[in-house]
Short mmCIF file of C-alpha atoms and ligand atoms in Angstrom, two decimals:
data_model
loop_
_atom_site.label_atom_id
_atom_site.label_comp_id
_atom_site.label_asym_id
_atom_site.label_seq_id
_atom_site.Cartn_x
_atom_site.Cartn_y
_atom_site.Cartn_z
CA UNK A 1 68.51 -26.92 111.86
CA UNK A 2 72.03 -26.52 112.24
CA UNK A 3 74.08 -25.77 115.09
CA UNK A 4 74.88 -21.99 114.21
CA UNK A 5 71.98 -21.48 113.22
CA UNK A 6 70.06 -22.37 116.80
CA UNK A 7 73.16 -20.55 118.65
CA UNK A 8 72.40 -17.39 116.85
CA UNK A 9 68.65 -17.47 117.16
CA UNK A 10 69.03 -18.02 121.18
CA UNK A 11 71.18 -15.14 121.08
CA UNK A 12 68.45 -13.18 119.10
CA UNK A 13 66.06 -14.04 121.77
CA UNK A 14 68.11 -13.25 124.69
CA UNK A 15 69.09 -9.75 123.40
CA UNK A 16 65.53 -9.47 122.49
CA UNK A 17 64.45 -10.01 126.46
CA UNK A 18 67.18 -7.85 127.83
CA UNK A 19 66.35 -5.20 125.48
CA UNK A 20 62.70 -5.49 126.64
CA UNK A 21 63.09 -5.47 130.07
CA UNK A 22 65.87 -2.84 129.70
CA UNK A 23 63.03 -0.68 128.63
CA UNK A 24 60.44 -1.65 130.72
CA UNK A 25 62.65 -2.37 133.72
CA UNK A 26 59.59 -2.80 136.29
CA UNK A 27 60.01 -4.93 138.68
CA UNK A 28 57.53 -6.40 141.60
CA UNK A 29 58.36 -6.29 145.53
CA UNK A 30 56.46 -7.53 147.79
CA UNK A 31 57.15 -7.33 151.89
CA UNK A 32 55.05 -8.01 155.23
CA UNK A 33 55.57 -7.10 158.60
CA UNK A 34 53.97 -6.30 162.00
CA UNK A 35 54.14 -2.85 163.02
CA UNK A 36 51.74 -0.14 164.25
CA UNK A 37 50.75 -3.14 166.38
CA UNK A 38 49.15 -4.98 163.30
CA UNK A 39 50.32 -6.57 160.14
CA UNK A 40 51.41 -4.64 156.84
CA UNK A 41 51.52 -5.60 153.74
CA UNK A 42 53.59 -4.14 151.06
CA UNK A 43 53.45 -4.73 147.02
CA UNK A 44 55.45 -1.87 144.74
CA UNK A 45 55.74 -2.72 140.97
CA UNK A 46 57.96 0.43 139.25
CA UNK A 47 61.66 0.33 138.51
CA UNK A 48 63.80 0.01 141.77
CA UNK A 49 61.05 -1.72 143.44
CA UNK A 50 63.39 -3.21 145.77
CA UNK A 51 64.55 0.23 147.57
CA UNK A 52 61.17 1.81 146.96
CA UNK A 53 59.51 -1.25 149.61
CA UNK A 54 63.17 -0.73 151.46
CA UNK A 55 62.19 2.97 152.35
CA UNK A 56 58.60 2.13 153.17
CA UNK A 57 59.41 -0.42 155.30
CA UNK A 58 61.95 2.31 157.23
CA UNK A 59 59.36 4.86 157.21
CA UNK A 60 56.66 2.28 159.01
CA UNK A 61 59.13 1.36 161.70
CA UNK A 62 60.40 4.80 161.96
CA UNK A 63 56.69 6.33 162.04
CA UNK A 64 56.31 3.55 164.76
CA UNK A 65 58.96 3.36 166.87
CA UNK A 66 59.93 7.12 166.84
CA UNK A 67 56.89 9.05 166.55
CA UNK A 68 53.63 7.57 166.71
CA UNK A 69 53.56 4.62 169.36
CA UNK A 70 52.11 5.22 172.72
CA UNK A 71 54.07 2.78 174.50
CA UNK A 72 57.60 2.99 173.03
CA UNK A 73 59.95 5.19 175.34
CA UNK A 74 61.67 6.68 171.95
CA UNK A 75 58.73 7.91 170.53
CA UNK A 76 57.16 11.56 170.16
CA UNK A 77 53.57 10.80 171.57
CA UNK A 78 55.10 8.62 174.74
CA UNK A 79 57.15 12.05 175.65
CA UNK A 80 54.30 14.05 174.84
CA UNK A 81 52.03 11.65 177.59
CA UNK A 82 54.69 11.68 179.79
CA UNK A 83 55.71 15.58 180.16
CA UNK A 84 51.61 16.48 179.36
CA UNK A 85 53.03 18.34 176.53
CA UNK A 86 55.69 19.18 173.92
CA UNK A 87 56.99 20.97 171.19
CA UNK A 88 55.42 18.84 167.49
CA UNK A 89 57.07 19.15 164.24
CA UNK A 90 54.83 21.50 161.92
CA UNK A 91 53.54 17.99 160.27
CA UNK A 92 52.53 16.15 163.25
CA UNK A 93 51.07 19.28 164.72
CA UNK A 94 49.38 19.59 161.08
CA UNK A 95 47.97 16.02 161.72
CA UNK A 96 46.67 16.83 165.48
CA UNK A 97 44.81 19.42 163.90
CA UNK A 98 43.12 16.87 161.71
CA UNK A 99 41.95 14.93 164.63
CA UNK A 100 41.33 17.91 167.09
CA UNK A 101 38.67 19.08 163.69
CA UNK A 102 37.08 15.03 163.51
CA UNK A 103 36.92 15.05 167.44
CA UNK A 104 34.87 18.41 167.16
CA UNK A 105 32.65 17.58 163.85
CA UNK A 106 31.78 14.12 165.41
CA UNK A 107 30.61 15.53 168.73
CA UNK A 108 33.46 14.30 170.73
CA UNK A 109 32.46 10.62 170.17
CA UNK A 110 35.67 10.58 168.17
CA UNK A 111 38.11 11.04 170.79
CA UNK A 112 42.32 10.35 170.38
CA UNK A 113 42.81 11.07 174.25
CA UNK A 114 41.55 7.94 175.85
CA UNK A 115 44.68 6.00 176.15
CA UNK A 116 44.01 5.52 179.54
CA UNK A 117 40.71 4.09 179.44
CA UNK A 118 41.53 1.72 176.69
CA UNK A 119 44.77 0.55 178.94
CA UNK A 120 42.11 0.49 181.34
CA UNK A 121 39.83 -2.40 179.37
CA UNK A 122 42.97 -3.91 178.48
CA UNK A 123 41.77 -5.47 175.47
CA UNK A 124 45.40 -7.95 174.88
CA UNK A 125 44.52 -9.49 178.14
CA UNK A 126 45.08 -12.74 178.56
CA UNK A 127 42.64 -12.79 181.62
CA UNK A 128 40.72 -9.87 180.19
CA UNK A 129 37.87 -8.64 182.60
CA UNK A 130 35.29 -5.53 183.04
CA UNK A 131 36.49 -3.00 184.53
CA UNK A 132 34.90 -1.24 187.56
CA UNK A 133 32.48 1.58 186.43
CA UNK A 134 33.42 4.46 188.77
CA UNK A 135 37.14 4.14 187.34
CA UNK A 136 35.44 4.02 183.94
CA UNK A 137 33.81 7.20 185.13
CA UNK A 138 36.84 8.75 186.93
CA UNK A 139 38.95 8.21 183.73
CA UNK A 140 36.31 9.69 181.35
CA UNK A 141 36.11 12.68 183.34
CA UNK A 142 39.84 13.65 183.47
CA UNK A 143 40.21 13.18 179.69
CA UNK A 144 38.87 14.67 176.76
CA UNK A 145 40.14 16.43 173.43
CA UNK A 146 38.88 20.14 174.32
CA UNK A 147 41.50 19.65 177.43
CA UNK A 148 44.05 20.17 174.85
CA UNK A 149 45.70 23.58 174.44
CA UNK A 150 48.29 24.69 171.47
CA UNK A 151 50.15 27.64 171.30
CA UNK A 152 53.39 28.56 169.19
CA UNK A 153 53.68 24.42 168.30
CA UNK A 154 53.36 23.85 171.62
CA UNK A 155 50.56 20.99 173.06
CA UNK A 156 50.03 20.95 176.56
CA UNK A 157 47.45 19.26 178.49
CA UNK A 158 46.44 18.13 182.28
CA UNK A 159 47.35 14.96 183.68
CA UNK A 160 44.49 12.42 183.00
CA UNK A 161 44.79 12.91 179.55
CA UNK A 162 46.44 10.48 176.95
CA UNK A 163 47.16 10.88 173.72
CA UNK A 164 46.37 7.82 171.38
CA UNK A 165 47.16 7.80 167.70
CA UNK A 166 45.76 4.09 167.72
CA UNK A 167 42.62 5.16 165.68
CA UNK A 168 44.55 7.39 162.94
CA UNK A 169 48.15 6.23 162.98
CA UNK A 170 47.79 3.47 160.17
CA UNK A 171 45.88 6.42 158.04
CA UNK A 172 49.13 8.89 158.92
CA UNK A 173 51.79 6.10 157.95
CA UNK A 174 49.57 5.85 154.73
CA UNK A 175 49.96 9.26 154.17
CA UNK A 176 53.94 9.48 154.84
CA UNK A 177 54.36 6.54 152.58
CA UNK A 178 52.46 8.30 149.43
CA UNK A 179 54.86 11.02 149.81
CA UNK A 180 57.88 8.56 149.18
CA UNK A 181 55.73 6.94 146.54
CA UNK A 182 55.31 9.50 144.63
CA UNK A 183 58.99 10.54 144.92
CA UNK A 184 60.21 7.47 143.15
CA UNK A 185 59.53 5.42 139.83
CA UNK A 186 56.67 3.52 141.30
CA UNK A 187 53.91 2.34 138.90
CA UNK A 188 51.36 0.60 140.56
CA UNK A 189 51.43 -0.04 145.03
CA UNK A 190 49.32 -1.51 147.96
CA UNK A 191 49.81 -1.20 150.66
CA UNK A 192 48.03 -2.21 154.02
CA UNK A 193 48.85 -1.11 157.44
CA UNK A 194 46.03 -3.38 159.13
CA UNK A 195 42.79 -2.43 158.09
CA UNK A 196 44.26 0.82 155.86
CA UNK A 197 44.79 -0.04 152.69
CA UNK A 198 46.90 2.80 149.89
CA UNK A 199 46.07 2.04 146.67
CA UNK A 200 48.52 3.66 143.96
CA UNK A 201 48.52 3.40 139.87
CA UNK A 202 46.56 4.51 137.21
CA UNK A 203 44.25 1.29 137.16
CA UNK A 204 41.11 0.49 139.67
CA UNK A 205 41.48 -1.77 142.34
CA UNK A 206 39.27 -4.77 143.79
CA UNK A 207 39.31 -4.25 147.65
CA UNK A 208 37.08 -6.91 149.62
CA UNK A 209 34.95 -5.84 152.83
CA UNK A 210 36.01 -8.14 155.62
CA UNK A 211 32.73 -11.00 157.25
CA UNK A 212 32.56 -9.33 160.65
CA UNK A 213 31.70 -13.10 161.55
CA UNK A 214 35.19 -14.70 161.05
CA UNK A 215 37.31 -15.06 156.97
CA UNK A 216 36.12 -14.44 153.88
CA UNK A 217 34.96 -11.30 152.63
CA UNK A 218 31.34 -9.90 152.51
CA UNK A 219 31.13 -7.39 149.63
CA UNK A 220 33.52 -5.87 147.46
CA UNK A 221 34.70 -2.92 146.10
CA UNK A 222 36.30 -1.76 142.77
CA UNK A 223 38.18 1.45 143.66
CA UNK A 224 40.56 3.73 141.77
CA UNK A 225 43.68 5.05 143.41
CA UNK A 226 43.12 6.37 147.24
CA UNK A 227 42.62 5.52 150.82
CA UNK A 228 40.53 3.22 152.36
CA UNK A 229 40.36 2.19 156.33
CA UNK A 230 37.69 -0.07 157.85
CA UNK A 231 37.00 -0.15 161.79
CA UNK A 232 35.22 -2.90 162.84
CA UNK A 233 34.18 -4.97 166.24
CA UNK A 234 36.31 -7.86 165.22
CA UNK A 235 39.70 -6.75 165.20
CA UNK A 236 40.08 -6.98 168.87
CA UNK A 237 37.88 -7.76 171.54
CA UNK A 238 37.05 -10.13 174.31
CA UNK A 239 34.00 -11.63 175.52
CA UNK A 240 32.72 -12.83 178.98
CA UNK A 241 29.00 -14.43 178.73
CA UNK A 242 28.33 -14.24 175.49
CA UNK A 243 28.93 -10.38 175.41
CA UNK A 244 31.86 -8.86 173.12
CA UNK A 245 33.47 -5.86 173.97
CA UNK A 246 35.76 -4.55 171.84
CA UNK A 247 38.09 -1.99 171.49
CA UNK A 248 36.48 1.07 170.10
CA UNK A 249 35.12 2.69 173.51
CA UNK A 250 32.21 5.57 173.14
CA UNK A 251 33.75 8.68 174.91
CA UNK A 252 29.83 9.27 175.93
CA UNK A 253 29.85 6.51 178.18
CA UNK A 254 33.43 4.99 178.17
CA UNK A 255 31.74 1.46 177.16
CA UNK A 256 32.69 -0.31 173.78
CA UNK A 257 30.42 1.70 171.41
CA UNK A 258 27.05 0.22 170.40
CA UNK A 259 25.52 2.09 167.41
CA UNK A 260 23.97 -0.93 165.53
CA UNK A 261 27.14 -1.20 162.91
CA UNK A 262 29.88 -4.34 163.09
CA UNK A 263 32.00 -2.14 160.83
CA UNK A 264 32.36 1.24 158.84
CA UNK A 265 34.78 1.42 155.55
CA UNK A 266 35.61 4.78 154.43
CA UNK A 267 37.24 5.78 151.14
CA UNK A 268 39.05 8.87 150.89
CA UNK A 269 41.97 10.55 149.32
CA UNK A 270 43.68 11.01 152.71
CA UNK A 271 44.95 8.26 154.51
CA UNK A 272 44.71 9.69 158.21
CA UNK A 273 41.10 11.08 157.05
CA UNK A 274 40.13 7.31 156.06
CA UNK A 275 41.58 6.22 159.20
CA UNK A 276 40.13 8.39 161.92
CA UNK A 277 36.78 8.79 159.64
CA UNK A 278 36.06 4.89 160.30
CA UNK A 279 36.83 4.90 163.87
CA UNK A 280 34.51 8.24 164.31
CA UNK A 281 31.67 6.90 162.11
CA UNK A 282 31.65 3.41 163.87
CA UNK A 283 30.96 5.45 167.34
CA UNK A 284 28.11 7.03 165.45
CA UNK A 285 25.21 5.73 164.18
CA UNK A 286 24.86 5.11 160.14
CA UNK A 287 23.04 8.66 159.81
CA UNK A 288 25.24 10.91 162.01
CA UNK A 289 28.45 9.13 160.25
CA UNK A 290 26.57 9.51 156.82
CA UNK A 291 26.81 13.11 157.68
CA UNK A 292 30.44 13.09 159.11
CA UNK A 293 31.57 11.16 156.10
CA UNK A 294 29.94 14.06 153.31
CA UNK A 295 31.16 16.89 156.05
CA UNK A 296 34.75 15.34 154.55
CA UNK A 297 33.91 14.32 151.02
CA UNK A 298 34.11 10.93 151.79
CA UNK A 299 32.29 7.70 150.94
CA UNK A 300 31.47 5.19 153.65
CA UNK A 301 30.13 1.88 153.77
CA UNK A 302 28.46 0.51 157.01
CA UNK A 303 27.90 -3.06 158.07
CA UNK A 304 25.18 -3.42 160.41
CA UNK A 305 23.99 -5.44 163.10
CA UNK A 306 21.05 -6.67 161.33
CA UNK A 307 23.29 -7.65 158.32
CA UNK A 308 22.83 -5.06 155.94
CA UNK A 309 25.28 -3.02 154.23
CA UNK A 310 24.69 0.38 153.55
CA UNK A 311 26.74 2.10 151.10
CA UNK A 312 27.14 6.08 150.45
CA UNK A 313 25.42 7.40 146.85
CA UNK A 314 29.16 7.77 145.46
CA UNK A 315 29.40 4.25 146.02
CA UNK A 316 26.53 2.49 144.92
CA UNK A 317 28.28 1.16 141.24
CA UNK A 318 31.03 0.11 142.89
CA UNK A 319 30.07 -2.26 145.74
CA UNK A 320 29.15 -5.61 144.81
CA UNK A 321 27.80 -7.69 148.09
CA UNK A 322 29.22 -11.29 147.92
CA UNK A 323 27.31 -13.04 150.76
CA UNK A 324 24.07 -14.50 150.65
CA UNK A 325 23.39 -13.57 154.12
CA UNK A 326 23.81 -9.62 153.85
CA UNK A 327 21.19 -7.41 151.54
CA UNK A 328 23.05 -4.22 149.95
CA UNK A 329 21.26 -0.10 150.22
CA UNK A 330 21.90 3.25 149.60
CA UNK A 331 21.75 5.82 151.99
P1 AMP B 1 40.75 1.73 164.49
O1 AMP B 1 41.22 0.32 164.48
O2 AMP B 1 41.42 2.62 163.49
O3 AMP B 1 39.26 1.86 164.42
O4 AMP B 1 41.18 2.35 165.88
C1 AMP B 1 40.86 1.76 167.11
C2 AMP B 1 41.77 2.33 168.17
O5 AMP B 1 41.47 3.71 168.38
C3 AMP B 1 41.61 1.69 169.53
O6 AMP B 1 42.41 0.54 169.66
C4 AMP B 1 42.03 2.82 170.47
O7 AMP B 1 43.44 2.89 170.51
C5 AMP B 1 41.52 4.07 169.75
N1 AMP B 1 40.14 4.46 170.12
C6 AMP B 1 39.18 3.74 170.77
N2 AMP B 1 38.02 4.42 170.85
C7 AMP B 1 38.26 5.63 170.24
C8 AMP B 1 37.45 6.78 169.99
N3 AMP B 1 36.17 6.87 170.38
N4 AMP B 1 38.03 7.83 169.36
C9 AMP B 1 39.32 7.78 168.94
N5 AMP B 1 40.13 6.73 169.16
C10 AMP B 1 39.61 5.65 169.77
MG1 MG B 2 40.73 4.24 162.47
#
């Protein structure tokens, strides 16, 4: 072939890629980083991926730093704990709502004002130990979700209590972030704050059930777009003789909850729903969070103790269980 010849058919080609991507012009980001006290993952594809995981990644931090976190001084919640009351934003106060409603329909056994019994246990101890049962009591008593009074936007509350967004905050950044999502040219996202996962695009989605018992993944799940959160007794814990105790407490008895389940996934179209739903359902047992889960429209799957999971009806097609060692059925 001669020299021209080749020169002009490269040039063909490259106008013919430029010209495709100038039309397709979707790209793929992908970002991780630790905030909410846990890992996130981020993957956008969509034209101007780039600023679209730029603007997530601001919105985490922000979420984290400035609102949400009970430990940082900047933040809405630490002010709140520390003057026993505040002023919210008509969203945030829109999202205590949420939980004030999942505190109530669970009983109280979902409960987002024990920060100070779960600073109490101290779960990221280094020399983690039980703690003494009359402050276990003491703390229990002074706390509690009905303590909490709004009027005008206003929270207030007695001393004792202490607001923790730890078991909905992932679901609430989740929410925030579909909101930018949808704002921009995004085609297809994940995203993972932890153990809340967004899933975004017109497509279904594989998303695998963590082994309670270490890596790996135990069943799996083909989803279409949504929210999905899992709560389960391995994300953080310590053990003294042989016993775990881990950080989901029951409000009943200010223990680690034991209701026979090692975790609870819960798919839903809201993220703070998914969130706070898996947190409330693991305090439950498999029939009262069965029933919390439908009270929501939600579907749940629960791992339990004895190694079976147990999926909701609306889930039944979708779950496929991957380990030998756990038997799959429907509630
Ligand atoms: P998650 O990982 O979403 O299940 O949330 C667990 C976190 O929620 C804990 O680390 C505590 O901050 C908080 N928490 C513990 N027990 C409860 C409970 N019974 N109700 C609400 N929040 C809780
Ligand atoms: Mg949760």
């Amino acid at each position: 072939m001669k020299k021209s010849v080749v020169i002009i058919l490269i040039a063909v080609i490259l106008a013919g890629c430029a010209a495709f991507f100038a039309f397709n012009g979707n790209t793929e980001t992908t970002s991780e980083l630790f905030a909410m006290d846990t890992y996130v993952k981020i993957k956008v594809t969509g034209k101007a991926s780039d600023e679209t995981v730029k603007a997530i990644t601001d919105e985490i931090n922000y979420l984290d730093s400035d609102v949400l976190s009970r430990k940082e001084k900047s933040s809405v919640i630490y002010s709140l704990n520390s003057n026993h009351g505040g002023k919210l934003s008509d969203e945030l106060l829109s999202y205590l709502n949420t939980l004030i409603d999942v505190s109530k329909k669970s009983g109280g056994r979902f409960d987002f004002t024990l920060g100070a019994l779960s600073d109490l246990w101290n779960f990221k101890s280094e020399n983690p130990k039980i703690p003494d049962d009359e402050e276990i009591k003491a703390l229990l008593s002074a706390t509690g979700y009905e303590k909490i009074n709004i009027k005008d936007g206003a929270v207030s509350f007695p001393d004792g209590v202490c607001i923790d967004f730890g078991a909905a905050g992932k679901g609430i950044a989740l929410d925030e972030i579909k909101k930018i999502i949808d704002s921009s040219k995004t085609k297809e996202a994940i995203i993972a704050v932890g153990g809340s996962v967004l899933l975004y695009g017109d497509r279904s989605f594989s998303v695998g059930i963590s082994s309670p018992e270490g890596s790996g993944n135990i069943a799996e799940l083909k989803l279409p777009a949504g929210c999905v959160s899992t709560s389960g007794n391995y994300e953080r814990y310590f053990e003294i003789d042989g016993v775990r105790y881990h950080h989901i407490l029951d409000p009943k008895t200010g223990y680690p909850a034991d209701s026979g389940v090692k975790s609870v996934t819960i798919v839903s179209d809201s993220g703070i729903l998914s969130d706070a739903l898996s947190t409330a359902c693991f305090v439950l047992d498999v029939e009262e969070g069965k029933r919390l889960a439908e009270e929501y429209g939600c579907e749940a799957v629960f791992v339990t103790d004895d190694n079976k999971v147990i999926v909701t009806e609306g889930l039944k097609d979708s779950i496929t269980v991957i380990d030998d060692g756990y038997t799959l059925s429907t509630l």
